[in-house]
XYZ file of C-alpha atoms in Angstrom:
751
model
C -106.877 62.369 -77.261
C -104.383 61.182 -79.025
C -104.814 57.884 -80.472
C -103.888 54.755 -77.958
C -101.872 52.510 -80.389
C -100.991 49.940 -77.943
C -104.735 49.389 -76.809
C -105.366 48.704 -80.592
C -103.140 46.397 -81.427
C -104.391 43.445 -80.464
C -107.081 44.017 -82.745
C -104.551 42.898 -85.749
C -103.520 39.393 -83.847
C -104.146 36.716 -86.112
C -106.386 34.171 -84.925
C -106.685 30.658 -86.802
C -109.522 28.371 -85.664
C -108.838 25.491 -88.236
C -105.911 23.213 -88.984
C -103.062 24.470 -91.944
C -102.859 22.662 -94.852
C -99.638 22.363 -95.456
C -96.312 24.611 -94.352
C -97.368 26.983 -96.772
C -99.988 27.637 -94.580
C -97.487 28.351 -91.748
C -97.392 31.639 -89.071
C -94.615 33.428 -88.271
C -92.553 33.568 -84.909
C -90.251 36.398 -84.739
C -87.543 36.502 -82.072
C -84.181 38.464 -82.020
C -80.797 38.389 -83.486
C -81.952 36.744 -86.848
C -83.815 34.136 -85.345
C -87.254 32.948 -85.883
C -89.679 29.984 -87.126
C -92.929 28.954 -89.024
C -95.636 27.555 -86.729
C -98.548 25.624 -87.974
C -101.132 22.331 -86.602
C -101.412 19.800 -89.047
C -102.176 16.389 -89.050
C -102.989 16.643 -84.785
C -99.280 17.702 -84.272
C -97.574 21.594 -83.867
C -94.821 21.905 -86.564
C -92.111 23.981 -86.548
C -89.733 24.903 -89.349
C -86.449 26.685 -87.433
C -84.793 29.401 -88.966
C -81.645 31.979 -88.142
C -80.456 34.896 -90.595
C -76.519 33.927 -90.065
C -77.027 30.468 -90.868
C -75.027 30.673 -94.433
C -73.189 27.647 -95.703
C -69.791 27.167 -97.106
C -71.584 28.628 -100.705
C -72.916 31.630 -99.560
C -77.004 30.077 -99.407
C -78.878 30.785 -96.329
C -80.646 27.341 -95.302
C -83.081 26.561 -92.407
C -82.160 24.725 -89.176
C -84.787 21.975 -89.378
C -87.926 20.625 -88.199
C -89.432 20.170 -84.991
C -92.615 18.164 -84.677
C -94.557 17.925 -81.267
C -97.430 15.536 -80.798
C -99.281 14.902 -77.385
C -100.354 11.237 -76.822
C -102.753 10.196 -79.526
C -102.383 13.449 -81.454
C -104.657 16.503 -81.428
C -108.136 16.966 -82.554
C -108.909 19.358 -85.286
C -112.421 19.773 -85.545
C -113.176 21.521 -82.547
C -111.624 23.603 -79.715
C -108.387 24.267 -81.947
C -107.304 27.982 -82.042
C -103.929 29.118 -82.870
C -103.212 32.834 -82.307
C -100.473 35.303 -83.186
C -100.169 37.689 -80.276
C -98.627 40.879 -81.989
C -98.245 42.796 -78.274
C -96.241 39.856 -76.646
C -94.495 38.490 -79.872
C -95.848 34.821 -78.867
C -97.599 32.254 -80.428
C -100.153 30.863 -78.677
C -102.187 27.190 -79.679
C -105.041 25.704 -77.755
C -106.544 22.209 -78.528
C -108.376 19.577 -77.248
C -106.255 16.078 -77.048
C -107.504 12.847 -78.775
C -109.333 12.068 -75.757
C -110.613 15.463 -75.188
C -108.463 16.593 -72.500
C -107.186 20.456 -73.118
C -103.992 20.790 -74.324
C -102.188 24.532 -74.791
C -98.877 25.428 -75.988
C -97.309 28.827 -76.265
C -93.964 29.323 -78.382
C -91.790 32.931 -77.845
C -88.267 33.507 -78.352
C -85.519 34.661 -75.600
C -83.334 36.584 -78.224
C -82.116 33.454 -80.440
C -83.455 30.988 -78.213
C -86.739 29.415 -78.681
C -89.104 27.955 -75.692
C -91.962 25.888 -75.654
C -94.280 25.444 -72.843
C -96.893 22.901 -73.482
C -99.573 21.819 -70.649
C -101.628 18.883 -71.349
C -100.680 16.315 -68.289
C -99.814 13.998 -71.333
C -96.632 12.620 -72.737
C -95.507 14.087 -75.726
C -93.302 13.106 -78.781
C -91.193 15.549 -79.359
C -88.823 14.940 -83.099
C -86.521 15.988 -84.931
C -85.777 16.126 -88.569
C -83.429 17.359 -91.640
C -83.724 17.005 -94.867
C -79.676 17.416 -94.792
C -79.223 13.961 -93.520
C -76.928 13.496 -96.212
C -74.323 14.840 -98.474
C -76.299 15.721 -101.666
C -74.189 16.355 -104.882
C -75.592 18.384 -107.641
C -78.685 18.606 -105.254
C -81.430 20.454 -108.286
C -81.058 16.990 -110.073
C -82.667 15.095 -106.504
C -84.458 18.030 -105.271
C -84.752 22.036 -106.655
C -82.858 24.583 -104.525
C -83.631 27.625 -107.053
C -86.322 28.066 -109.569
C -83.267 28.676 -112.001
C -82.138 25.082 -111.614
C -78.427 26.271 -110.527
C -76.369 23.598 -109.502
C -75.525 23.300 -105.502
C -74.180 20.867 -103.505
C -75.557 20.449 -100.095
C -73.592 19.115 -97.011
C -75.092 16.658 -94.278
C -75.898 17.989 -91.078
C -74.637 16.259 -87.925
C -76.996 15.036 -85.472
C -75.891 13.737 -81.583
C -78.734 12.829 -79.369
C -77.094 12.877 -75.750
C -78.282 12.594 -72.012
C -79.821 15.534 -71.750
C -79.958 17.224 -75.308
C -80.091 16.998 -78.906
C -77.890 18.834 -81.039
C -77.688 19.192 -84.511
C -74.816 21.215 -86.601
C -73.787 21.893 -90.097
C -69.998 22.688 -90.290
C -68.602 24.688 -93.162
C -65.191 23.688 -92.522
C -65.563 20.335 -93.554
C -66.544 21.492 -97.347
C -64.859 23.145 -100.047
C -66.401 26.503 -100.592
C -67.768 28.824 -104.001
C -65.624 31.605 -101.771
C -62.495 29.224 -102.512
C -63.016 29.383 -105.904
C -63.852 33.193 -106.451
C -60.758 33.825 -105.139
C -58.986 31.472 -107.217
C -60.095 33.326 -110.272
C -60.353 36.796 -108.534
C -56.686 36.974 -107.029
C -57.080 40.583 -106.909
C -59.712 40.173 -103.942
C -57.078 38.342 -101.722
C -57.030 40.005 -98.238
C -59.829 42.254 -98.616
C -62.836 39.878 -98.483
C -65.011 39.539 -95.729
C -66.735 36.347 -95.232
C -69.437 35.814 -92.295
C -69.353 31.613 -93.469
C -65.710 31.222 -93.001
C -65.457 28.493 -90.159
C -68.733 28.984 -89.342
C -70.986 26.420 -87.132
C -74.415 26.422 -87.209
C -77.459 24.630 -86.015
C -79.414 23.897 -82.686
C -79.283 22.572 -78.822
C -82.879 20.922 -78.110
C -83.296 20.851 -74.116
C -86.221 19.600 -71.789
C -86.978 20.361 -68.300
C -88.128 16.620 -68.398
C -86.033 13.822 -69.425
C -86.408 12.731 -73.378
C -86.465 9.184 -73.850
C -84.852 8.426 -77.057
C -87.256 6.282 -79.465
C -85.820 5.632 -82.819
C -84.846 7.362 -85.800
C -85.832 6.777 -89.012
C -86.311 8.124 -92.921
C -89.399 10.048 -93.297
C -91.323 12.009 -95.805
C -92.568 15.213 -94.324
C -94.593 17.872 -96.019
C -93.009 17.924 -99.406
C -89.370 16.644 -98.334
C -87.545 13.674 -97.464
C -84.953 13.428 -94.390
C -84.537 11.690 -91.521
C -86.398 12.112 -88.072
C -84.986 11.420 -84.332
C -87.827 10.621 -82.009
C -88.338 11.125 -78.607
C -90.681 10.891 -75.831
C -91.327 13.427 -72.755
C -93.077 11.579 -69.873
C -96.186 12.593 -68.832
C -96.330 16.337 -67.096
C -98.335 18.908 -66.073
C -96.178 21.551 -67.929
C -93.491 20.472 -70.232
C -90.889 23.138 -70.844
C -88.374 22.856 -74.024
C -85.614 25.379 -74.703
C -84.049 24.980 -78.417
C -81.076 27.691 -78.642
C -80.500 28.496 -82.640
C -76.974 29.500 -83.209
C -74.127 30.397 -85.892
C -70.911 30.802 -84.639
C -67.148 30.848 -85.976
C -65.633 27.972 -84.603
C -69.015 27.095 -82.563
C -68.913 24.474 -80.348
C -72.333 23.004 -80.231
C -71.953 21.757 -76.775
C -72.141 24.790 -75.602
C -75.460 25.638 -77.032
C -77.035 22.962 -74.702
C -75.604 24.784 -71.630
C -76.903 28.179 -72.777
C -80.269 26.056 -73.302
C -80.580 24.677 -70.539
C -80.087 28.091 -68.452
C -83.427 28.821 -69.538
C -84.951 25.995 -67.920
C -84.149 27.740 -64.526
C -87.732 29.151 -63.463
C -86.193 32.158 -62.430
C -83.842 32.824 -65.545
C -86.853 32.347 -67.576
C -89.101 34.500 -65.755
C -86.612 36.901 -66.321
C -85.943 36.434 -70.030
C -89.803 36.651 -70.641
C -90.223 40.099 -68.898
C -86.610 41.333 -70.376
C -88.492 40.100 -74.118
C -91.718 42.102 -73.628
C -89.827 45.159 -72.609
C -88.327 44.581 -75.612
C -91.302 44.700 -77.932
C -93.490 47.109 -75.668
C -90.369 49.333 -76.994
C -90.628 48.379 -80.396
C -94.487 48.950 -80.807
C -94.115 52.087 -79.328
C -91.418 53.318 -81.884
C -94.080 54.016 -84.535
C -97.393 52.811 -85.920
C -100.266 53.464 -89.146
C -103.711 52.368 -88.546
C -106.210 52.581 -91.497
C -109.856 52.985 -90.857
C -109.680 51.819 -86.920
C -113.486 51.736 -87.068
C -113.789 48.963 -90.004
C -113.854 45.253 -89.891
C -111.619 43.176 -90.997
C -113.162 42.841 -94.129
C -112.454 46.313 -95.247
C -109.408 46.700 -97.589
C -108.014 49.621 -96.221
C -108.190 48.187 -92.652
C -106.116 45.324 -94.089
C -103.829 47.741 -95.255
C -102.896 48.999 -91.804
C -103.088 45.391 -90.109
C -100.527 43.803 -93.143
C -98.403 46.940 -92.504
C -97.865 45.807 -89.072
C -97.534 41.950 -89.683
C -95.050 42.829 -92.238
C -92.692 44.841 -89.423
C -93.692 42.259 -87.205
C -91.743 39.558 -89.560
C -89.083 41.844 -90.016
C -88.535 42.135 -86.411
C -86.799 38.932 -86.182
C -83.718 40.934 -87.181
C -82.984 42.920 -84.519
C -79.628 43.095 -83.340
C -78.764 40.603 -86.145
C -75.444 40.746 -87.778
C -76.760 40.527 -91.329
C -79.468 41.661 -93.362
C -82.701 39.508 -94.138
C -82.787 38.442 -97.561
C -85.503 40.091 -100.227
C -86.793 36.432 -101.244
C -88.220 34.983 -97.895
C -85.865 35.913 -95.161
C -86.091 33.450 -92.770
C -89.533 32.566 -93.319
C -89.143 30.200 -96.508
C -91.175 27.034 -96.768
C -90.896 23.764 -98.959
C -93.387 24.558 -102.216
C -96.169 22.421 -102.702
C -97.008 21.858 -106.394
C -100.107 23.657 -107.500
C -100.341 26.154 -104.648
C -99.096 28.912 -106.231
C -100.767 30.349 -109.521
C -101.138 33.679 -111.504
C -97.349 34.824 -111.233
C -95.661 36.998 -113.080
C -95.401 34.975 -116.397
C -91.540 34.432 -116.550
C -90.066 31.062 -115.551
C -92.344 28.657 -113.303
C -92.308 29.945 -109.555
C -92.694 26.987 -107.881
C -90.566 23.176 -108.628
C -92.839 20.877 -109.918
C -91.889 18.072 -107.446
C -90.133 17.304 -104.118
C -88.168 20.846 -102.690
C -86.988 21.655 -99.320
C -87.576 24.793 -96.821
C -84.389 25.557 -98.179
C -85.809 26.832 -101.517
C -86.106 29.986 -102.759
C -85.800 31.619 -105.948
C -82.573 33.505 -106.975
C -80.492 31.764 -103.882
C -77.631 31.488 -106.222
C -77.561 35.512 -106.341
C -77.758 36.351 -102.634
C -77.800 40.112 -102.364
C -79.665 41.579 -105.263
C -78.722 45.490 -104.053
C -82.148 46.983 -105.891
C -84.427 44.224 -104.246
C -82.779 44.273 -100.654
C -83.018 48.343 -100.418
C -86.570 47.565 -99.559
C -85.430 46.057 -96.364
C -84.111 49.288 -95.336
C -86.092 52.115 -96.710
C -89.149 52.058 -94.620
C -87.102 51.186 -91.504
C -86.178 54.920 -91.886
C -90.030 56.049 -90.798
C -90.804 53.206 -88.466
C -88.002 53.913 -86.492
C -86.442 50.626 -86.767
C -82.570 51.802 -86.395
C -81.532 48.124 -85.483
C -83.451 46.963 -88.202
C -81.789 49.482 -90.996
C -78.119 48.779 -89.247
C -77.368 45.357 -90.811
C -77.619 46.773 -94.499
C -75.205 49.968 -93.851
C -72.773 47.575 -91.948
C -73.239 44.981 -95.117
C -71.697 47.592 -97.121
C -69.283 49.188 -94.735
C -67.825 45.464 -93.783
C -67.612 45.017 -97.929
C -65.989 48.435 -98.705
C -62.385 46.654 -98.808
C -63.395 44.197 -101.264
C -65.248 47.281 -103.455
C -62.038 49.284 -102.938
C -59.676 46.443 -104.448
C -62.361 46.151 -107.318
C -62.113 49.813 -108.136
C -57.906 49.435 -108.158
C -58.354 46.611 -110.514
C -60.969 49.082 -112.764
C -57.550 51.491 -112.754
C -59.604 53.659 -110.387
C -59.996 55.194 -107.003
C -63.091 54.630 -104.065
C -65.244 51.582 -103.845
C -67.559 49.449 -106.293
C -70.514 47.622 -105.808
C -71.608 45.617 -107.967
C -75.413 45.183 -108.166
C -75.883 41.001 -107.471
C -73.301 40.491 -104.411
C -72.325 37.240 -102.588
C -71.917 37.259 -99.182
C -68.411 37.890 -99.306
C -68.705 40.630 -101.492
C -67.867 39.481 -104.591
C -69.900 39.734 -107.594
C -72.057 36.330 -108.631
C -71.247 35.452 -112.313
C -68.098 37.190 -112.363
C -65.028 36.882 -114.440
C -61.282 37.722 -113.396
C -61.807 41.556 -113.597
C -64.875 41.012 -110.909
C -67.718 42.046 -113.302
C -70.786 40.228 -113.658
C -70.766 38.792 -117.103
C -74.989 39.290 -117.250
C -74.792 42.249 -119.669
C -77.431 44.639 -117.851
C -75.433 44.248 -114.548
C -71.809 44.437 -115.928
C -71.764 48.275 -115.481
C -74.369 48.392 -112.664
C -72.946 49.954 -109.791
C -75.579 52.453 -109.032
C -77.313 50.933 -105.662
C -73.900 51.917 -104.274
C -74.852 54.953 -104.189
C -78.453 54.624 -103.380
C -77.284 52.394 -99.881
C -75.051 55.779 -99.270
C -77.661 58.034 -99.203
C -79.567 55.230 -97.224
C -77.150 55.796 -94.724
C -76.916 59.513 -94.641
C -80.754 59.784 -94.448
C -80.511 57.123 -91.502
C -78.280 59.748 -89.729
C -80.977 62.658 -90.833
C -84.111 60.544 -89.629
C -82.634 58.737 -86.615
C -79.617 60.167 -85.495
C -77.401 57.446 -86.312
C -74.033 57.380 -86.071
C -71.940 57.384 -89.718
C -68.960 58.253 -88.338
C -67.455 54.442 -89.471
C -69.396 54.640 -92.942
C -67.965 58.198 -94.246
C -65.138 56.966 -96.021
C -67.068 54.245 -98.209
C -69.666 56.766 -98.740
C -67.040 59.248 -100.215
C -65.188 56.533 -102.188
C -68.922 56.067 -104.000
C -68.626 59.505 -105.308
C -64.695 59.093 -105.969
C -65.395 55.886 -108.052
C -68.053 57.628 -110.536
C -65.527 60.174 -110.811
C -62.194 58.501 -111.383
C -63.523 55.604 -113.171
C -65.093 57.825 -115.635
C -62.546 60.027 -115.920
C -60.429 57.260 -116.753
C -62.320 55.905 -119.717
C -63.466 58.869 -121.395
C -59.366 60.094 -121.524
C -58.770 56.511 -123.261
C -61.426 57.473 -125.762
C -60.444 60.990 -126.593
C -57.736 62.041 -124.697
C -59.590 64.285 -122.529
C -61.216 63.444 -118.895
C -64.412 65.877 -119.097
C -67.092 66.872 -122.021
C -66.466 70.063 -123.870
C -68.901 72.076 -121.131
C -66.401 70.841 -118.235
C -68.736 68.136 -117.332
C -68.123 64.154 -116.409
C -69.447 62.057 -118.966
C -70.661 58.666 -117.527
C -70.319 55.755 -120.081
C -70.843 52.698 -120.497
C -73.160 52.583 -117.727
C -76.356 51.258 -116.825
C -79.530 53.072 -116.277
C -80.717 50.491 -113.558
C -81.390 47.089 -115.339
C -83.451 49.013 -118.362
C -80.322 50.517 -120.441
C -77.305 49.166 -121.257
C -74.407 51.523 -122.771
C -76.143 54.187 -120.995
C -74.537 57.721 -121.360
C -74.941 59.898 -118.236
C -77.861 57.272 -116.463
C -80.739 59.559 -114.290
C -80.331 57.461 -111.192
C -76.625 57.888 -111.222
C -76.650 61.670 -111.876
C -79.567 61.860 -109.108
C -77.518 59.788 -106.647
C -74.569 61.739 -107.639
C -76.031 65.011 -106.484
C -77.525 64.050 -103.418
C -74.947 62.019 -101.452
C -72.680 65.034 -102.571
C -74.452 67.698 -101.106
C -75.399 65.829 -98.303
C -72.091 64.850 -97.462
C -71.061 68.426 -97.463
C -73.753 69.112 -94.986
C -71.759 66.952 -92.375
C -70.270 68.700 -89.684
C -66.552 69.344 -90.002
C -65.855 66.710 -87.431
C -67.444 63.683 -89.684
C -66.277 64.884 -92.627
C -62.301 65.829 -93.194
C -61.162 69.177 -94.759
C -59.766 67.403 -97.678
C -62.783 65.517 -98.426
C -65.087 68.022 -98.058
C -62.629 69.884 -100.664
C -62.592 67.449 -103.009
C -66.625 67.331 -103.106
C -67.246 70.760 -103.211
C -65.073 70.403 -106.551
C -66.723 67.362 -107.689
C -70.041 68.854 -107.366
C -69.359 71.313 -110.346
C -68.738 68.767 -113.065
C -71.777 66.457 -112.461
C -74.138 66.499 -115.289
C -77.571 67.542 -115.375
C -80.832 65.358 -115.582
C -81.289 64.329 -118.660
C -84.445 65.716 -120.378
C -86.026 65.503 -123.657
C -89.730 65.841 -124.933
C -92.264 63.711 -125.930
C -94.812 65.924 -128.008
C -94.819 69.149 -126.781
C -94.088 67.988 -122.865
C -91.315 67.847 -121.311
C -89.969 64.872 -119.630
C -87.002 63.026 -118.238
C -85.076 60.329 -120.026
C -83.860 57.021 -118.325
C -80.339 58.535 -120.103
C -78.833 61.094 -122.367
C -78.456 57.979 -124.583
C -78.654 54.383 -124.779
C -77.558 51.251 -126.953
C -79.767 48.700 -125.681
C -83.140 47.922 -123.354
C -83.261 44.901 -121.207
C -85.649 44.643 -118.402
C -88.619 46.947 -119.438
C -90.595 46.770 -116.122
C -87.647 49.441 -114.681
C -88.363 53.004 -114.187
C -85.101 54.782 -113.591
C -86.469 58.182 -114.405
C -88.391 58.630 -111.748
C -85.615 57.601 -109.175
C -85.077 61.366 -109.680
C -88.346 61.613 -107.460
C -88.009 58.907 -104.893
C -85.282 57.866 -103.153
C -83.660 61.270 -104.150
C -86.390 63.994 -104.035
C -84.789 66.278 -106.374
C -88.447 66.493 -108.367
C -91.880 65.569 -107.166
C -94.174 66.932 -104.282
C -91.341 68.763 -102.552
C -90.752 71.068 -105.456
C -93.871 72.109 -106.673
C -92.171 73.681 -109.950
C -91.258 70.040 -110.926
C -94.389 68.344 -110.716
C -95.680 68.484 -114.030
C -92.115 66.972 -115.230
C -92.828 64.802 -113.131
C -95.959 63.939 -113.969
C -95.652 64.117 -117.533
C -92.815 61.749 -117.311
C -94.944 58.739 -115.654
C -98.086 59.487 -118.022
C -95.665 59.957 -121.087
C -93.750 56.534 -120.933
C -93.174 54.600 -124.253
C -96.402 52.359 -124.379
C -93.841 49.311 -124.861
C -92.527 49.748 -121.481
C -95.626 51.151 -119.451
C -97.622 48.015 -119.381
C -94.480 46.547 -117.822
C -93.390 49.556 -115.289
C -96.808 50.456 -114.123
C -97.504 46.650 -112.617
C -97.032 46.309 -108.645
C -95.999 43.438 -108.421
C -93.056 42.327 -105.744
C -90.324 44.996 -105.814
C -91.851 47.243 -108.376
C -92.061 50.706 -106.534
C -95.247 52.487 -108.354
C -97.018 53.209 -105.427
C -93.608 54.736 -103.977
C -93.668 57.260 -107.243
C -97.263 57.481 -106.924
C -97.066 59.380 -103.511
C -94.008 61.241 -104.802
C -95.593 62.558 -107.214
C -98.623 63.612 -105.584
C -101.138 61.525 -107.265
C -103.919 60.430 -104.340
C -105.842 58.254 -106.414
C -103.421 56.085 -107.961
C -101.216 55.802 -104.761
C -104.343 54.378 -103.190
C -105.610 52.266 -105.533
C -102.231 50.546 -105.882
C -101.502 50.351 -102.063
C -104.395 47.964 -102.214
C -103.104 46.238 -105.104
C -99.858 45.742 -102.802
C -101.215 45.533 -99.282
C -105.110 43.946 -98.803
C -105.285 40.259 -98.335
C -106.066 39.241 -101.798
C -102.427 39.843 -102.763
C -101.467 36.662 -100.428
C -102.072 33.405 -101.740
C -101.190 31.450 -98.855
C -103.046 31.958 -95.116
C -100.894 34.437 -93.617
C -101.583 37.496 -95.389
C -98.124 39.400 -94.645
C -96.721 36.194 -96.951
C -96.928 38.513 -99.921
C -95.891 37.007 -103.496
C -94.617 35.624 -104.962
C -94.129 37.967 -107.864
C -90.876 38.032 -109.323
C -89.321 36.738 -106.147
C -90.079 33.878 -103.936
C -92.595 33.940 -101.001
C -92.787 35.561 -98.360
C -91.285 38.000 -100.963
C -89.998 41.000 -98.596
C -89.187 43.042 -101.264
C -93.102 43.210 -101.997
C -93.666 44.174 -98.239
C -91.210 46.546 -97.799
C -91.807 48.691 -101.142
C -95.335 48.437 -100.283
C -94.593 49.672 -96.385
C -92.366 52.542 -98.170
C -95.504 53.759 -100.193
C -98.140 53.831 -97.423
C -95.127 55.983 -95.425
C -94.628 58.549 -98.150
C -98.475 58.992 -98.389
C -98.541 60.068 -95.083
C -95.175 62.087 -94.591
C -92.537 63.442 -97.230
C -89.502 65.447 -96.382
C -86.128 66.289 -97.445
C -83.637 64.909 -94.807
C -81.038 67.684 -95.971
C -83.129 70.904 -96.751
C -84.838 72.993 -93.991
C -88.308 72.897 -95.321
C -90.936 71.437 -92.872
C -92.542 67.873 -93.499
C -95.373 67.823 -96.107
C -98.156 65.795 -94.118
C -100.491 63.788 -96.224
C -99.051 64.446 -99.526
C -101.275 61.585 -101.451
C -103.373 60.789 -98.667
C -107.191 59.783 -100.112
C -109.927 61.849 -98.248
C -112.327 59.094 -97.362
C -109.517 57.154 -95.771
C -109.180 57.523 -91.696
C -105.538 56.964 -90.577
C -104.030 57.421 -87.382
C -99.984 57.500 -87.721
C -96.650 58.080 -85.489
C -93.459 57.865 -88.201
C -90.138 59.572 -88.269
C -89.045 61.737 -90.770
C -86.062 64.040 -91.317
C -84.189 65.705 -88.333
C -84.968 63.464 -86.052
C -88.838 64.222 -86.153
C -91.334 62.640 -85.022
C -94.762 63.053 -86.871
C -97.938 62.179 -85.025
C -101.587 62.699 -86.219
C -105.006 61.474 -86.851
C -106.889 62.134 -90.080
C -110.529 61.670 -90.594
C -113.396 62.731 -92.876
C -111.207 65.030 -94.970
C -109.588 66.904 -91.437
C -107.063 66.504 -88.990
C -108.880 65.308 -85.735
C -106.541 67.056 -84.093
C -103.353 69.376 -84.708
C -100.830 67.240 -86.424
C -97.810 67.148 -83.478
C -94.151 67.507 -84.529
C -91.352 66.929 -82.119
C -87.719 65.895 -81.859
C -87.094 62.282 -81.140
C -86.393 61.878 -77.264
C -82.975 61.815 -76.333
C -82.998 58.245 -74.367
C -84.289 56.221 -77.074
C -82.450 52.926 -77.684
């Protein structure tokens, strides 16, 4: 009998029977369209931080939408009767408790798309408070309250708060403030007319409505959690059931008055019931796409069982962005909280990861450079195997929408095609760029290789999930054209000829991810050019124009070979043929050839010795860094790609077991190199787990490799998506398949 995941899923519910210490011990509530909330019980109240993934301010910084605090008359008892449950099958949070006089209190929180619904039964009056830490304009905010560990300057504009007779409205209007975008365009004039800026004229905020009247009490200055701001207090009269709807919105030229009408529509019983039914159907469909369950007969103390649960918990967190217009950020997504001094210990030993004093829920590390591509990739790769087309889609769209900017940048450099920098701001311009559009950080100046990787991801998504790439082919081909034209031009300037003596492209000066600067023929670029070109040529004629096909066929002949060398008497791969300087020693570009590009590794037995030699013979000064398992580091993925089962299993526990969470919710990983919850920590762990179970090349005809790196002593039941729109489903126990592994095509009527 096939493993019934729908019946097993409730075992992964999270249940807390005591209050939380602070906001860092909150529980995520996922909605859709980028909406979500942090929810916890503290000091007799239910606390809620509101988040929306499209709420970017005029400077391109993702901000939270404020705080709600709900308190029944007299408060909640915290010593007995308290239970907060995340119910994964329904995506809801339920809270039961006793009021101060011993009466019952029950609250259910869920999202209807991007509108939070709070139903509370207690038969008593409720105090409802909304508060914001953006209660006034704050210039050079880092001087008062940090917004980034690296102490970058950042002005923050105030939120407007407007109580009305039937709603509480609040909003931030980007039109009221000068933007960093304007500064960029005054410096990089070539980008005018080519920039896609989702923050331009954006109005974001929320509207709270109640089924019963809300009586204003007062507004006052507050110091809540680790931040100071202003709160607006209301009282809802005693009722058997209280119902609140909170619309979270971010719209160009948006009108907050419309938001209250949209929230108010959910107060109608019939509309509310239909919305609840629709959301349950969506959760049912989401959980039916895929699953991984490890050691299903074990209890919650078993580290392997924790791996399976935390995989599902993290995927639940990412589900908030189903249908969202923008990718989630790697450094916390929408679930950031203020930082409490002393809570985080044992980080990676670089810059302190928490402020020493006050902070706000907007705080995150690397806020200033936004979309760091090598980190953002971990919000895309695991979504292929999990079947989450609506979660990988925003990442691919992000590159498509910024292709015009990337093409203008390439033209400034005398090249064709598209050039995507590693650190992209919301509008596609590079962080810390000069007039030519190049990032001035030395290890990023010539770093464009992630454009190739996201092109490869888009093509893999077509193979695995059947996504439509018709609108993406031009920019994907453009990533190849850029490398071809840009480096031909530079070589010609230096030597008077475009190619090497043996007719190959010479890629210099380049970088080998963030390790090697002044690199010649870096391995990740060469692997990416090989795979992207090959995959494009395998597209049907209706997707790839004949002129582009002819160009790519000729380009294939000039791609250099992967750089190789010797260490002792063993052959290894090199980061590049040569390079001038090393930067971040924890990078491992050599194994990009194994994953994601799959040129070497478990799918090609004749290459395994080369791949394993490369890993085992890393230079000593690098090995101790790049063998770590922090944050975005892909060691577990690489171990799976090399078929090193014991190493993969050990490192998976390092990434995904409960011991790696420093706060209450076990899938709030990190912080590692980044902030908490560290989404590229979870994404790289998801990918590693998937690769241990199924490996396949999206563009060859070989069958998938099942369990290429799975520990024999671990039981697992799984359903995953793989190459050629194939589902792989199986159950493995005691070193053998419980029943034959099934490979089947995706159903044609999938969403």
